[in-house]
């Protein structure tokens, strides 16, 4: 039994490492401008992969190329080990996406929209459609025309159409755009559920870094059409200097001690708290030094954000 | 087939699709009522020259004559009704944003564009058939049946078609009319593929049809030389089925030329759609 | 000398030319009227064949009813075109009181003696048309009727007879037409405009069969209106 469990765990690990989406040198030129250049992305199975970048960086262009809405100027896209353009039908039957805001046939009901869109992939039973609408909280409005729906309801319907055909990979372009905080929270929860409960791989782009930080397992950062970072969140953030907030007593002694250390920078010191930025790998040493110099440490909290990382690398102030 | 059925369902779920049918019904009903009220005047006008030398007996103003009369205005109002749908069928997906949902589905762009094209042809067939049924059934009910006199005034001849031959000839004439109108549908479809909104394709197609008709009918040598190159010249070839003898060669030639137009227009739309970057 | 002059005068007076010169050509109409005085009515099946470039029509069939002096009706299941002039036999049409008659010539028509008369309508004649008749004087039969050219139209009917119920009635009439073109107030077609108007020329061949003569046709059957008349 123990041996079997171990084998299962190893198989799970192996599966988790499977690359579901891979791009090789993916590029797109509009006129003379490169919107995306030489992108080499890797999305692993069960990842919640976040694609970050400033406005106009090339995120939507990349997602549109992956979803065959744009023709790449160069490069290739592979999904589930198959070339996308050579096996388009087979690949896209396992993928679903929402690009920008989801738009539907406003003159048709929610049910009819799902029936039409879903049946373009495979035969969908009526019960399945109603079930999916229930998951996104739209069952009561199933037979009303979509033109009567609010933006949030359309967003939920968009997610419903993405879930309907049980895709293995869901691609979301700015899924929380235009949503209120409650809507944003629901989308975030849904993304978590899709990843954990339904074992779907999620590839999403977003501007809301705080949200991304809460859901993403791996991410890539693009700026001016070029990939500038890719990896797991912890890996990427771990390479950066981390800010800490330390409650110390006496404050002056601690400040004096820390100021002498080359791998620490004091950011502020007041009200019994000192904020410092510590180079990677030195946080435990700092803690030990404070203790050995008889400085009381009542809390030592990291203050490391994705936003900081993002701003640094997109402004070119960090070397990765 | 399923894709085709879905596309047809989408098209016929929109109320604007039924504008054409309502308009046709109105035109047919009004025309036939007016003709019923003005029956004597119409026949006198039409047979004035013949009446000087012939006594004319029988039901000349019958349902078949009324149908042929209505068909003669087919190339005026039907093209506009066709462009309402064919000019909108692709561009409306861009306007509404549904193109983003549509093109990320497994069916290839080739299949999607083909299915949309077939849907616009289906719609074209439906409205011409609707015109046919309304004209014939209402006409026969109001005016009865009889032989058909076709007065080809501009060719200065009269053709008399016996009642027994009329149903088959009418069937062929309407089939030819459908074929003619498919060229308008193809043109509107092409413009719809190239545009991001529907107004441009609708107006553009109507502009081309109207201008070509006018150019082909100006009474000057230059335009007469031009007219064989205009597709509108061949669009009224359905009238030849109501001629005696039926000029099969001329009909075949017109049908082939219109068919080549259809193929060419569709191929351009096909290639353009497959290469199109969806940025909206 | 005196005797010679008298003889000469007698010879002249009795010469065929002088006799002929004194004949009243309207007597031929009298003979016709007398020949058909017993014809009260007839009913006949008519088959019309059009051999006209500008009028493409199949053979048309109808039943024609005639009652003296001038009632005529056509009964057809389908549309039926029938030449107005010269299309049917109406012996009452050529009454001498309605026309000024002039002898144009004497001729030989198909081996028989014939006369050609010009009939000009008198003021009392409600029928405004003038005619030229070719009459077989041996059988008292009208062999040809031509209308006087008016408004650019000329028609010539050539009549062949058969014996039906003791009357010599037309078995076939061949009508030769040369009339102005169809006026452009019919359905327009695109593409072929600016053509010069063509005249309608050709023949209409009418065959008559199955005569029923003097069957006592009632006036009521002629009351039904046919095509709306030109106002």
mmCIF file of C-alpha atoms in Angstrom, chain A residues 33 171-172 177 186 197 241 246 292 312:
data_model
loop_
_atom_site.group_PDB
_atom_site.id
_atom_site.type_symbol
_atom_site.label_atom_id
_atom_site.label_comp_id
_atom_site.label_asym_id
_atom_site.label_seq_id
_atom_site.Cartn_x
_atom_site.Cartn_y
_atom_site.Cartn_z
ATOM 1 C CA UNK A 33 6.162 47.354 -34.742
ATOM 2 C CA UNK A 171 -7.137 30.904 -21.101
ATOM 3 C CA UNK A 172 -8.439 34.119 -19.548
ATOM 4 C CA UNK A 177 -11.902 43.725 -15.803
ATOM 5 C CA UNK A 186 -15.841 35.395 -7.016
ATOM 6 C CA UNK A 197 -11.138 20.803 -7.734
ATOM 7 C CA UNK A 241 15.493 41.679 -1.935
ATOM 8 C CA UNK A 246 10.725 44.278 12.554
ATOM 9 C CA UNK A 292 23.037 38.004 19.641
ATOM 10 C CA UNK A 312 11.152 46.839 -10.565
#
